[in-house]
PDB file of C-alpha atoms and ligand atoms in Angstrom:
ATOM      1  CA  MET A1251     171.121 149.325  87.802  1.00  0.00           C
ATOM      2  CA  ILE A1252     168.854 146.312  88.281  1.00  0.00           C
ATOM      3  CA  GLY A1253     167.555 144.507  85.199  1.00  0.00           C
ATOM      4  CA  LEU A1254     164.371 142.603  86.046  1.00  0.00           C
ATOM      5  CA  PHE A1255     162.596 140.437  83.485  1.00  0.00           C
ATOM      6  CA  ASP A1256     159.516 138.292  82.888  1.00  0.00           C
ATOM      7  CA  SER A1257     157.219 137.259  80.040  1.00  0.00           C
ATOM      8  CA  GLY A1258     154.953 140.221  80.856  1.00  0.00           C
ATOM      9  CA  VAL A1259     153.076 141.559  83.874  1.00  0.00           C
ATOM     10  CA  GLY A1260     154.184 138.813  86.302  1.00  0.00           C
ATOM     11  CA  GLY A1261     157.453 140.481  87.274  1.00  0.00           C
ATOM     12  CA  LEU A1262     155.440 143.468  88.483  1.00  0.00           C
ATOM     13  CA  SER A1263     154.519 141.427  91.584  1.00  0.00           C
ATOM     14  CA  VAL A1264     158.246 141.245  92.423  1.00  0.00           C
ATOM     15  CA  LEU A1265     158.912 144.848  91.426  1.00  0.00           C
ATOM     16  CA  LYS A1266     156.058 146.023  93.651  1.00  0.00           C
ATOM     17  CA  GLU A1267     157.740 144.471  96.724  1.00  0.00           C
ATOM     18  CA  LEU A1268     161.160 145.754  95.773  1.00  0.00           C
ATOM     19  CA  ARG A1269     159.960 149.271  95.032  1.00  0.00           C
ATOM     20  CA  ALA A1270     158.099 149.462  98.361  1.00  0.00           C
ATOM     21  CA  LYS A1271     161.296 148.576 100.204  1.00  0.00           C
ATOM     22  CA  VAL A1272     163.902 150.441  98.100  1.00  0.00           C
ATOM     23  CA  PRO A1273     162.252 153.189  96.029  1.00  0.00           C
ATOM     24  CA  GLU A1274     165.658 154.723  95.267  1.00  0.00           C
ATOM     25  CA  ALA A1275     166.906 151.720  93.240  1.00  0.00           C
ATOM     26  CA  ASP A1276     167.031 152.244  89.463  1.00  0.00           C
ATOM     27  CA  VAL A1277     165.175 149.443  87.681  1.00  0.00           C
ATOM     28  CA  LEU A1278     165.003 148.504  84.027  1.00  0.00           C
ATOM     29  CA  TYR A1279     162.187 145.989  83.509  1.00  0.00           C
ATOM     30  CA  PHE A1280     161.836 143.855  80.402  1.00  0.00           C
ATOM     31  CA  GLY A1281     158.376 142.400  79.701  1.00  0.00           C
ATOM     32  CA  ASP A1282     158.579 139.969  76.790  1.00  0.00           C
ATOM     33  CA  ILE A1283     154.910 140.319  75.870  1.00  0.00           C
ATOM     34  CA  ALA A1284     155.522 139.396  72.229  1.00  0.00           C
ATOM     35  CA  ASN A1285     156.589 135.921  73.405  1.00  0.00           C
ATOM     36  CA  ALA A1286     154.156 135.437  76.317  1.00  0.00           C
ATOM     37  CA  PRO A1287     153.217 133.049  77.762  1.00  0.00           C
ATOM     38  CA  TYR A1288     156.513 131.385  78.724  1.00  0.00           C
ATOM     39  CA  GLY A1289     154.856 128.482  80.593  1.00  0.00           C
ATOM     40  CA  PRO A1290     154.153 126.250  77.551  1.00  0.00           C
ATOM     41  CA  LYS A1291     157.612 126.833  76.017  1.00  0.00           C
ATOM     42  CA  SER A1292     160.420 124.257  75.902  1.00  0.00           C
ATOM     43  CA  LYS A1293     163.613 124.599  77.929  1.00  0.00           C
ATOM     44  CA  GLU A1294     165.535 125.368  74.719  1.00  0.00           C
ATOM     45  CA  GLU A1295     163.166 128.200  73.803  1.00  0.00           C
ATOM     46  CA  LEU A1296     163.376 129.619  77.331  1.00  0.00           C
ATOM     47  CA  VAL A1297     167.194 129.566  77.220  1.00  0.00           C
ATOM     48  CA  LEU A1298     167.141 131.644  74.005  1.00  0.00           C
ATOM     49  CA  LEU A1299     164.559 134.088  75.380  1.00  0.00           C
ATOM     50  CA  THR A1300     166.574 134.498  78.596  1.00  0.00           C
ATOM     51  CA  VAL A1301     169.797 135.202  76.700  1.00  0.00           C
ATOM     52  CA  ASN A1302     167.899 137.753  74.612  1.00  0.00           C
ATOM     53  CA  ALA A1303     166.355 139.447  77.668  1.00  0.00           C
ATOM     54  CA  MET A1304     169.584 139.588  79.665  1.00  0.00           C
ATOM     55  CA  THR A1305     171.620 140.821  76.689  1.00  0.00           C
ATOM     56  CA  MET A1306     169.137 143.608  76.054  1.00  0.00           C
ATOM     57  CA  LEU A1307     169.112 144.663  79.710  1.00  0.00           C
ATOM     58  CA  HIS A1308     172.906 144.469  79.929  1.00  0.00           C
ATOM     59  CA  ASP A1309     173.355 146.536  76.746  1.00  0.00           C
ATOM     60  CA  ARG A1310     171.210 149.229  78.338  1.00  0.00           C
ATOM     61  CA  GLY A1311     173.248 149.397  81.520  1.00  0.00           C
ATOM     62  CA  ALA A1312     171.897 146.694  83.855  1.00  0.00           C
ATOM     63  CA  SER A1313     174.608 144.872  85.802  1.00  0.00           C
ATOM     64  CA  GLN A1314     172.469 143.019  88.398  1.00  0.00           C
ATOM     65  CA  PHE A1315     169.582 140.814  87.322  1.00  0.00           C
ATOM     66  CA  VAL A1316     166.361 139.445  88.771  1.00  0.00           C
ATOM     67  CA  ALA A1317     164.759 136.571  86.865  1.00  0.00           C
ATOM     68  CA  ALA A1318     161.247 137.532  88.040  1.00  0.00           C
ATOM     69  CA  CYS A1319     159.827 134.504  86.269  1.00  0.00           C
ATOM     70  CA  ASN A1320     159.682 130.980  87.664  1.00  0.00           C
ATOM     71  CA  SER A1321     159.597 129.337  84.230  1.00  0.00           C
ATOM     72  CA  VAL A1322     162.956 130.975  83.424  1.00  0.00           C
ATOM     73  CA  SER A1323     164.296 130.397  86.947  1.00  0.00           C
ATOM     74  CA  VAL A1324     163.721 126.635  86.784  1.00  0.00           C
ATOM     75  CA  SER A1325     164.740 126.152  83.152  1.00  0.00           C
ATOM     76  CA  VAL A1326     167.817 128.354  82.945  1.00  0.00           C
ATOM     77  CA  ILE A1327     168.986 130.081  86.131  1.00  0.00           C
ATOM     78  CA  GLN A1328     168.462 127.474  88.886  1.00  0.00           C
ATOM     79  CA  PRO A1329     170.330 124.707  86.992  1.00  0.00           C
ATOM     80  CA  ILE A1330     173.335 127.078  86.794  1.00  0.00           C
ATOM     81  CA  VAL A1331     172.988 127.980  90.473  1.00  0.00           C
ATOM     82  CA  SER A1332     172.937 124.261  91.408  1.00  0.00           C
ATOM     83  CA  MET A1333     175.977 123.612  89.226  1.00  0.00           C
ATOM     84  CA  PHE A1334     178.108 126.313  90.867  1.00  0.00           C
ATOM     85  CA  GLY A1335     176.611 126.053  94.361  1.00  0.00           C
ATOM     86  CA  GLU A1336     175.606 129.714  94.085  1.00  0.00           C
ATOM     87  CA  ALA A1337     174.476 132.189  91.448  1.00  0.00           C
ATOM     88  CA  PRO A1338     177.338 133.221  89.173  1.00  0.00           C
ATOM     89  CA  GLY A1339     177.636 137.003  89.182  1.00  0.00           C
ATOM     90  CA  HIS A1340     174.708 139.149  90.135  1.00  0.00           C
ATOM     91  CA  ILE A1341     171.570 137.183  89.442  1.00  0.00           C
ATOM     92  CA  ILE A1342     168.661 136.270  91.685  1.00  0.00           C
ATOM     93  CA  GLU A1343     166.002 133.733  90.734  1.00  0.00           C
ATOM     94  CA  MET A1344     162.676 132.732  92.316  1.00  0.00           C
ATOM     95  CA  VAL A1345     162.902 129.138  93.606  1.00  0.00           C
ATOM     96  CA  GLY A1346     165.725 129.248  96.192  1.00  0.00           C
ATOM     97  CA  PRO A1347     164.364 132.335  98.009  1.00  0.00           C
ATOM     98  CA  SER A1348     160.892 130.787  97.944  1.00  0.00           C
ATOM     99  CA  ALA A1349     162.050 127.518  99.581  1.00  0.00           C
ATOM    100  CA  ARG A1350     164.057 129.406 102.213  1.00  0.00           C
ATOM    101  CA  ALA A1351     161.031 131.592 103.014  1.00  0.00           C
ATOM    102  CA  VAL A1352     158.586 128.663 103.360  1.00  0.00           C
ATOM    103  CA  LYS A1353     161.074 126.828 105.604  1.00  0.00           C
ATOM    104  CA  LYS A1354     160.827 129.667 108.134  1.00  0.00           C
ATOM    105  CA  THR A1355     157.015 129.325 108.401  1.00  0.00           C
ATOM    106  CA  ALA A1356     154.611 126.579 109.500  1.00  0.00           C
ATOM    107  CA  HIS A1357     154.318 124.415 106.389  1.00  0.00           C
ATOM    108  CA  GLU A1358     152.756 121.007 107.000  1.00  0.00           C
ATOM    109  CA  LYS A1359     151.281 120.222 103.564  1.00  0.00           C
ATOM    110  CA  ILE A1360     152.642 122.380 100.782  1.00  0.00           C
ATOM    111  CA  LEU A1361     151.205 122.783  97.299  1.00  0.00           C
ATOM    112  CA  VAL A1362     152.996 124.826  94.645  1.00  0.00           C
ATOM    113  CA  ILE A1363     150.874 126.105  91.767  1.00  0.00           C
ATOM    114  CA  ALA A1364     152.853 127.070  88.674  1.00  0.00           C
ATOM    115  CA  THR A1365     153.171 126.974  84.884  1.00  0.00           C
ATOM    116  CA  GLU A1366     153.731 123.756  82.894  1.00  0.00           C
ATOM    117  CA  ALA A1367     157.443 124.613  82.412  1.00  0.00           C
ATOM    118  CA  THR A1368     157.928 124.968  86.163  1.00  0.00           C
ATOM    119  CA  VAL A1369     156.051 121.773  87.042  1.00  0.00           C
ATOM    120  CA  ARG A1370     157.805 119.796  84.279  1.00  0.00           C
ATOM    121  CA  SER A1371     161.265 120.811  85.529  1.00  0.00           C
ATOM    122  CA  GLY A1372     160.862 119.066  88.910  1.00  0.00           C
ATOM    123  CA  LEU A1373     163.052 121.801  90.395  1.00  0.00           C
ATOM    124  CA  TYR A1374     160.656 122.960  93.081  1.00  0.00           C
ATOM    125  CA  GLU A1375     160.488 119.423  94.504  1.00  0.00           C
ATOM    126  CA  ARG A1376     164.282 119.099  94.464  1.00  0.00           C
ATOM    127  CA  THR A1377     164.985 122.546  95.935  1.00  0.00           C
ATOM    128  CA  PHE A1378     162.396 122.167  98.701  1.00  0.00           C
ATOM    129  CA  GLN A1379     163.689 118.656  99.428  1.00  0.00           C
ATOM    130  CA  GLN A1380     167.191 120.083  99.946  1.00  0.00           C
ATOM    131  CA  GLU A1381     165.624 122.355 102.569  1.00  0.00           C
ATOM    132  CA  GLY A1382     163.955 119.331 104.211  1.00  0.00           C
ATOM    133  CA  MET A1383     160.403 119.794 102.841  1.00  0.00           C
ATOM    134  CA  GLU A1384     158.099 117.786 100.581  1.00  0.00           C
ATOM    135  CA  VAL A1385     155.891 119.627  98.090  1.00  0.00           C
ATOM    136  CA  SER A1386     153.102 118.677  95.686  1.00  0.00           C
ATOM    137  CA  MET A1387     152.979 120.473  92.354  1.00  0.00           C
ATOM    138  CA  LEU A1388     149.970 121.527  90.295  1.00  0.00           C
ATOM    139  CA  ALA A1389     150.164 123.160  86.874  1.00  0.00           C
ATOM    140  CA  VAL A1390     147.560 125.850  86.253  1.00  0.00           C
ATOM    141  CA  PRO A1391     148.344 126.218  82.557  1.00  0.00           C
ATOM    142  CA  GLU A1392     145.919 128.928  81.505  1.00  0.00           C
ATOM    143  CA  LEU A1393     146.227 131.259  84.473  1.00  0.00           C
ATOM    144  CA  ALA A1394     149.335 133.306  83.594  1.00  0.00           C
ATOM    145  CA  PHE A1395     148.128 134.125  80.101  1.00  0.00           C
ATOM    146  CA  ALA A1396     144.597 134.904  81.298  1.00  0.00           C
ATOM    147  CA  ILE A1397     146.133 137.462  83.699  1.00  0.00           C
ATOM    148  CA  GLU A1398     148.408 138.730  80.928  1.00  0.00           C
ATOM    149  CA  ARG A1399     145.485 139.481  78.644  1.00  0.00           C
ATOM    150  CA  GLY A1400     143.427 141.037  81.439  1.00  0.00           C
ATOM    151  CA  ALA A1401     140.751 138.310  81.764  1.00  0.00           C
ATOM    152  CA  GLY A1402     137.791 139.097  84.039  1.00  0.00           C
ATOM    153  CA  GLN A1403     137.071 137.681  87.489  1.00  0.00           C
ATOM    154  CA  ASP A1404     134.690 134.920  86.302  1.00  0.00           C
ATOM    155  CA  GLU A1405     137.266 133.450  83.942  1.00  0.00           C
ATOM    156  CA  ILE A1406     139.990 133.585  86.624  1.00  0.00           C
ATOM    157  CA  ILE A1407     137.679 131.832  89.126  1.00  0.00           C
ATOM    158  CA  LYS A1408     136.940 129.063  86.619  1.00  0.00           C
ATOM    159  CA  ILE A1409     140.656 128.511  85.955  1.00  0.00           C
ATOM    160  CA  LEU A1410     141.397 128.430  89.698  1.00  0.00           C
ATOM    161  CA  LYS A1411     138.819 125.675  90.442  1.00  0.00           C
ATOM    162  CA  PRO A1412     141.235 122.676  90.237  1.00  0.00           C
ATOM    163  CA  ALA A1413     143.692 124.450  92.569  1.00  0.00           C
ATOM    164  CA  ILE A1414     140.940 125.133  95.109  1.00  0.00           C
ATOM    165  CA  SER A1415     139.789 121.473  94.931  1.00  0.00           C
ATOM    166  CA  SER A1416     143.374 120.246  95.443  1.00  0.00           C
ATOM    167  CA  CYS A1417     143.769 122.431  98.533  1.00  0.00           C
ATOM    168  CA  SER A1418     140.561 120.991  99.936  1.00  0.00           C
ATOM    169  CA  GLN A1419     141.091 117.318  99.008  1.00  0.00           C
ATOM    170  CA  GLU A1420     144.825 117.156  99.868  1.00  0.00           C
ATOM    171  CA  ASN A1421     144.391 119.097 103.106  1.00  0.00           C
ATOM    172  CA  ILE A1422     146.907 121.724 101.972  1.00  0.00           C
ATOM    173  CA  SER A1423     148.017 124.214 104.639  1.00  0.00           C
ATOM    174  CA  THR A1424     150.517 126.248 102.551  1.00  0.00           C
ATOM    175  CA  LEU A1425     149.911 127.312  98.976  1.00  0.00           C
ATOM    176  CA  VAL A1426     153.006 128.671  97.207  1.00  0.00           C
ATOM    177  CA  LEU A1427     152.466 130.933  94.201  1.00  0.00           C
ATOM    178  CA  GLY A1428     155.111 129.431  91.903  1.00  0.00           C
ATOM    179  CA  CYS A1429     154.454 131.855  89.050  1.00  0.00           C
ATOM    180  CA  THR A1430     154.988 135.590  89.392  1.00  0.00           C
ATOM    181  CA  HIS A1431     151.736 136.316  87.550  1.00  0.00           C
ATOM    182  CA  PHE A1432     149.629 134.628  90.237  1.00  0.00           C
ATOM    183  CA  PRO A1433     150.014 137.229  93.062  1.00  0.00           C
ATOM    184  CA  LEU A1434     148.245 139.690  90.763  1.00  0.00           C
ATOM    185  CA  VAL A1435     145.011 137.727  91.387  1.00  0.00           C
ATOM    186  CA  LYS A1436     145.728 136.965  95.051  1.00  0.00           C
ATOM    187  CA  ASP A1437     142.527 138.679  96.207  1.00  0.00           C
ATOM    188  CA  ILE A1438     140.379 136.411  94.011  1.00  0.00           C
ATOM    189  CA  LEU A1439     142.360 133.359  95.111  1.00  0.00           C
ATOM    190  CA  THR A1440     141.982 134.262  98.788  1.00  0.00           C
ATOM    191  CA  SER A1441     138.233 134.651  98.525  1.00  0.00           C
ATOM    192  CA  GLU A1442     137.835 131.393  96.534  1.00  0.00           C
ATOM    193  CA  LEU A1443     139.905 129.534  99.151  1.00  0.00           C
ATOM    194  CA  GLN A1444     137.691 130.924 101.892  1.00  0.00           C
ATOM    195  CA  LYS A1445     134.581 129.737 100.051  1.00  0.00           C
ATOM    196  CA  GLY A1446     135.884 126.337  98.898  1.00  0.00           C
ATOM    197  CA  VAL A1447     138.211 125.084 101.651  1.00  0.00           C
ATOM    198  CA  SER A1448     137.074 124.464 105.225  1.00  0.00           C
ATOM    199  CA  HIS A1449     140.544 124.732 106.855  1.00  0.00           C
ATOM    200  CA  PRO A1450     142.957 127.716 106.778  1.00  0.00           C
ATOM    201  CA  VAL A1451     145.409 127.916 103.870  1.00  0.00           C
ATOM    202  CA  VAL A1452     148.414 130.267 104.032  1.00  0.00           C
ATOM    203  CA  ILE A1453     149.301 131.775 100.660  1.00  0.00           C
ATOM    204  CA  VAL A1454     153.023 132.357 100.097  1.00  0.00           C
ATOM    205  CA  ASP A1455     154.041 134.956  97.535  1.00  0.00           C
ATOM    206  CA  PRO A1456     157.799 134.442  96.970  1.00  0.00           C
ATOM    207  CA  ALA A1457     158.128 138.081  95.865  1.00  0.00           C
ATOM    208  CA  HIS A1458     158.694 139.066  99.508  1.00  0.00           C
ATOM    209  CA  ALA A1459     161.626 136.690  99.913  1.00  0.00           C
ATOM    210  CA  VAL A1460     163.086 137.514  96.502  1.00  0.00           C
ATOM    211  CA  SER A1461     163.041 141.250  97.201  1.00  0.00           C
ATOM    212  CA  GLU A1462     164.738 140.639 100.584  1.00  0.00           C
ATOM    213  CA  GLU A1463     167.549 138.737  98.851  1.00  0.00           C
ATOM    214  CA  VAL A1464     167.895 141.543  96.289  1.00  0.00           C
ATOM    215  CA  ILE A1465     168.264 144.035  99.154  1.00  0.00           C
ATOM    216  CA  GLN A1466     170.904 141.879 100.862  1.00  0.00           C
ATOM    217  CA  GLN A1467     172.952 141.167  97.755  1.00  0.00           C
ATOM    218  CA  PHE A1468     172.662 144.071  95.307  1.00  0.00           C
ATOM    219  CA  ASP A1469     173.953 147.625  95.164  1.00  0.00           C
ATOM    220  CA  LEU A1470     170.708 149.592  95.266  1.00  0.00           C
ATOM    221  CA  SER A1471     171.990 153.149  95.044  1.00  0.00           C
ATOM    222  CA  GLY A1472     170.191 155.216  92.410  1.00  0.00           C
ATOM    223  CA  SER A1473     167.649 157.939  91.828  1.00  0.00           C
ATOM    224  CA  GLY A1474     164.555 155.726  91.629  1.00  0.00           C
ATOM    225  CA  LYS A1475     164.383 155.665  87.829  1.00  0.00           C
ATOM    226  CA  LEU A1476     161.913 153.076  86.525  1.00  0.00           C
ATOM    227  CA  THR A1477     161.826 152.091  82.847  1.00  0.00           C
ATOM    228  CA  PHE A1478     159.686 149.402  81.232  1.00  0.00           C
ATOM    229  CA  LEU A1479     160.921 147.868  78.001  1.00  0.00           C
ATOM    230  CA  LEU A1480     158.171 145.894  76.295  1.00  0.00           C
ATOM    231  CA  SER A1481     158.630 143.636  73.278  1.00  0.00           C
ATOM    232  CA  LYS A1482     155.003 144.447  72.401  1.00  0.00           C
ATOM    233  CA  ASP A1483     152.660 147.129  73.690  1.00  0.00           C
ATOM    234  CA  SER A1484     149.946 145.989  76.072  1.00  0.00           C
ATOM    235  CA  GLU A1485     146.966 147.767  77.569  1.00  0.00           C
ATOM    236  CA  THR A1486     146.923 145.302  80.478  1.00  0.00           C
ATOM    237  CA  PHE A1487     150.565 145.968  81.254  1.00  0.00           C
ATOM    238  CA  ARG A1488     150.077 149.725  81.247  1.00  0.00           C
ATOM    239  CA  ARG A1489     147.022 149.378  83.486  1.00  0.00           C
ATOM    240  CA  TYR A1490     148.858 147.249  86.083  1.00  0.00           C
ATOM    241  CA  ALA A1491     151.908 149.535  85.970  1.00  0.00           C
ATOM    242  CA  ASN A1492     149.727 152.618  86.494  1.00  0.00           C
ATOM    243  CA  SER A1493     147.821 151.055  89.368  1.00  0.00           C
ATOM    244  CA  LEU A1494     151.047 150.038  91.127  1.00  0.00           C
ATOM    245  CA  PHE A1495     153.395 152.946  90.347  1.00  0.00           C
ATOM    246  CA  GLY A1496     151.194 155.874  89.284  1.00  0.00           C
ATOM    247  CA  ASP A1497     152.880 157.573  86.367  1.00  0.00           C
ATOM    248  CA  ALA A1498     156.423 157.557  87.799  1.00  0.00           C
ATOM    249  CA  PHE A1499     157.919 155.523  84.949  1.00  0.00           C
ATOM    250  CA  VAL A1500     158.846 155.508  81.271  1.00  0.00           C
ATOM    251  CA  VAL A1501     157.581 152.870  78.807  1.00  0.00           C
ATOM    252  CA  GLU A1502     159.568 151.973  75.700  1.00  0.00           C
ATOM    253  CA  VAL A1503     158.035 149.569  73.187  1.00  0.00           C
ATOM    254  CA  LEU A1504     160.601 147.649  71.142  1.00  0.00           C
ATOM    255  CA  GLU A1505     158.399 146.817  68.136  1.00  0.00           C
TER     256      GLU A1505
HETATM  257  N1  DGL B1438     155.521 134.790  85.258  1.00  0.00           N
HETATM  258  C1  DGL B1438     156.206 133.685  84.716  1.00  0.00           C
HETATM  259  C2  DGL B1438     156.459 132.597  85.722  1.00  0.00           C
HETATM  260  O1  DGL B1438     156.653 132.916  86.879  1.00  0.00           O
HETATM  261  C3  DGL B1438     155.779 133.256  83.319  1.00  0.00           C
HETATM  262  C4  DGL B1438     154.348 132.907  83.121  1.00  0.00           C
HETATM  263  C5  DGL B1438     154.046 132.661  81.652  1.00  0.00           C
HETATM  264  O2  DGL B1438     154.388 133.534  80.838  1.00  0.00           O
HETATM  265  O3  DGL B1438     153.523 131.570  81.335  1.00  0.00           O
HETATM  266  O4  DGL B1438     156.530 131.436  85.415  1.00  0.00           O
END
């Protein structure tokens, strides 16, 4: 069984891709809503939260893991991957697949928007550099939590303004969504880019590439069972889960 985890709703953007491609895979999803957002947290805090999440998923039968969170990927998983040259055991993170996916496309001027933890780590720059690409980074600190608490369109548009200006001023051609929460507002982002930037900008959602790597590397046999473990109940989470997966899942709140 696959254990997929994030601070909250963000991992649903990865799960959506995976589920569309392999509906038969059994997935246990941990959303750590009690500790969201992860973006402002220190590396030490993120290490503890990751150990907690993976232990919980493992104790409930998960043997293959997807860190569907960039903040965790850059602070905990990617440093281990770099140390060993590959992921130890069955674990897939966000940054490597994202760099490999962008490399395959036209990518003249790349901007990655992400949380503070992801920007602070410098790992996107290093990983993309290893693949022969330069990237600029921009933290959009409030966006993940605004999505997590179900903020309305006007608030999301206001938070996105600096990212839209950067795309325009820096002549960005490829915008990488370096936080798994961000694809959940991709429609708003697309329309703001169309209004605020005079040249075309390609949006890259790494969820596609991550789900492809999961398919290549994991055993996906199962009966399509989907369980959400939440460290705190959330109306927003239930709403997103319903809109993406109907009612074909079980929710367990660990309060
Ligand atoms: N979705 C996560 C990420 O990709 C965490 C966002 C947050 O909780 O701040 O970084």
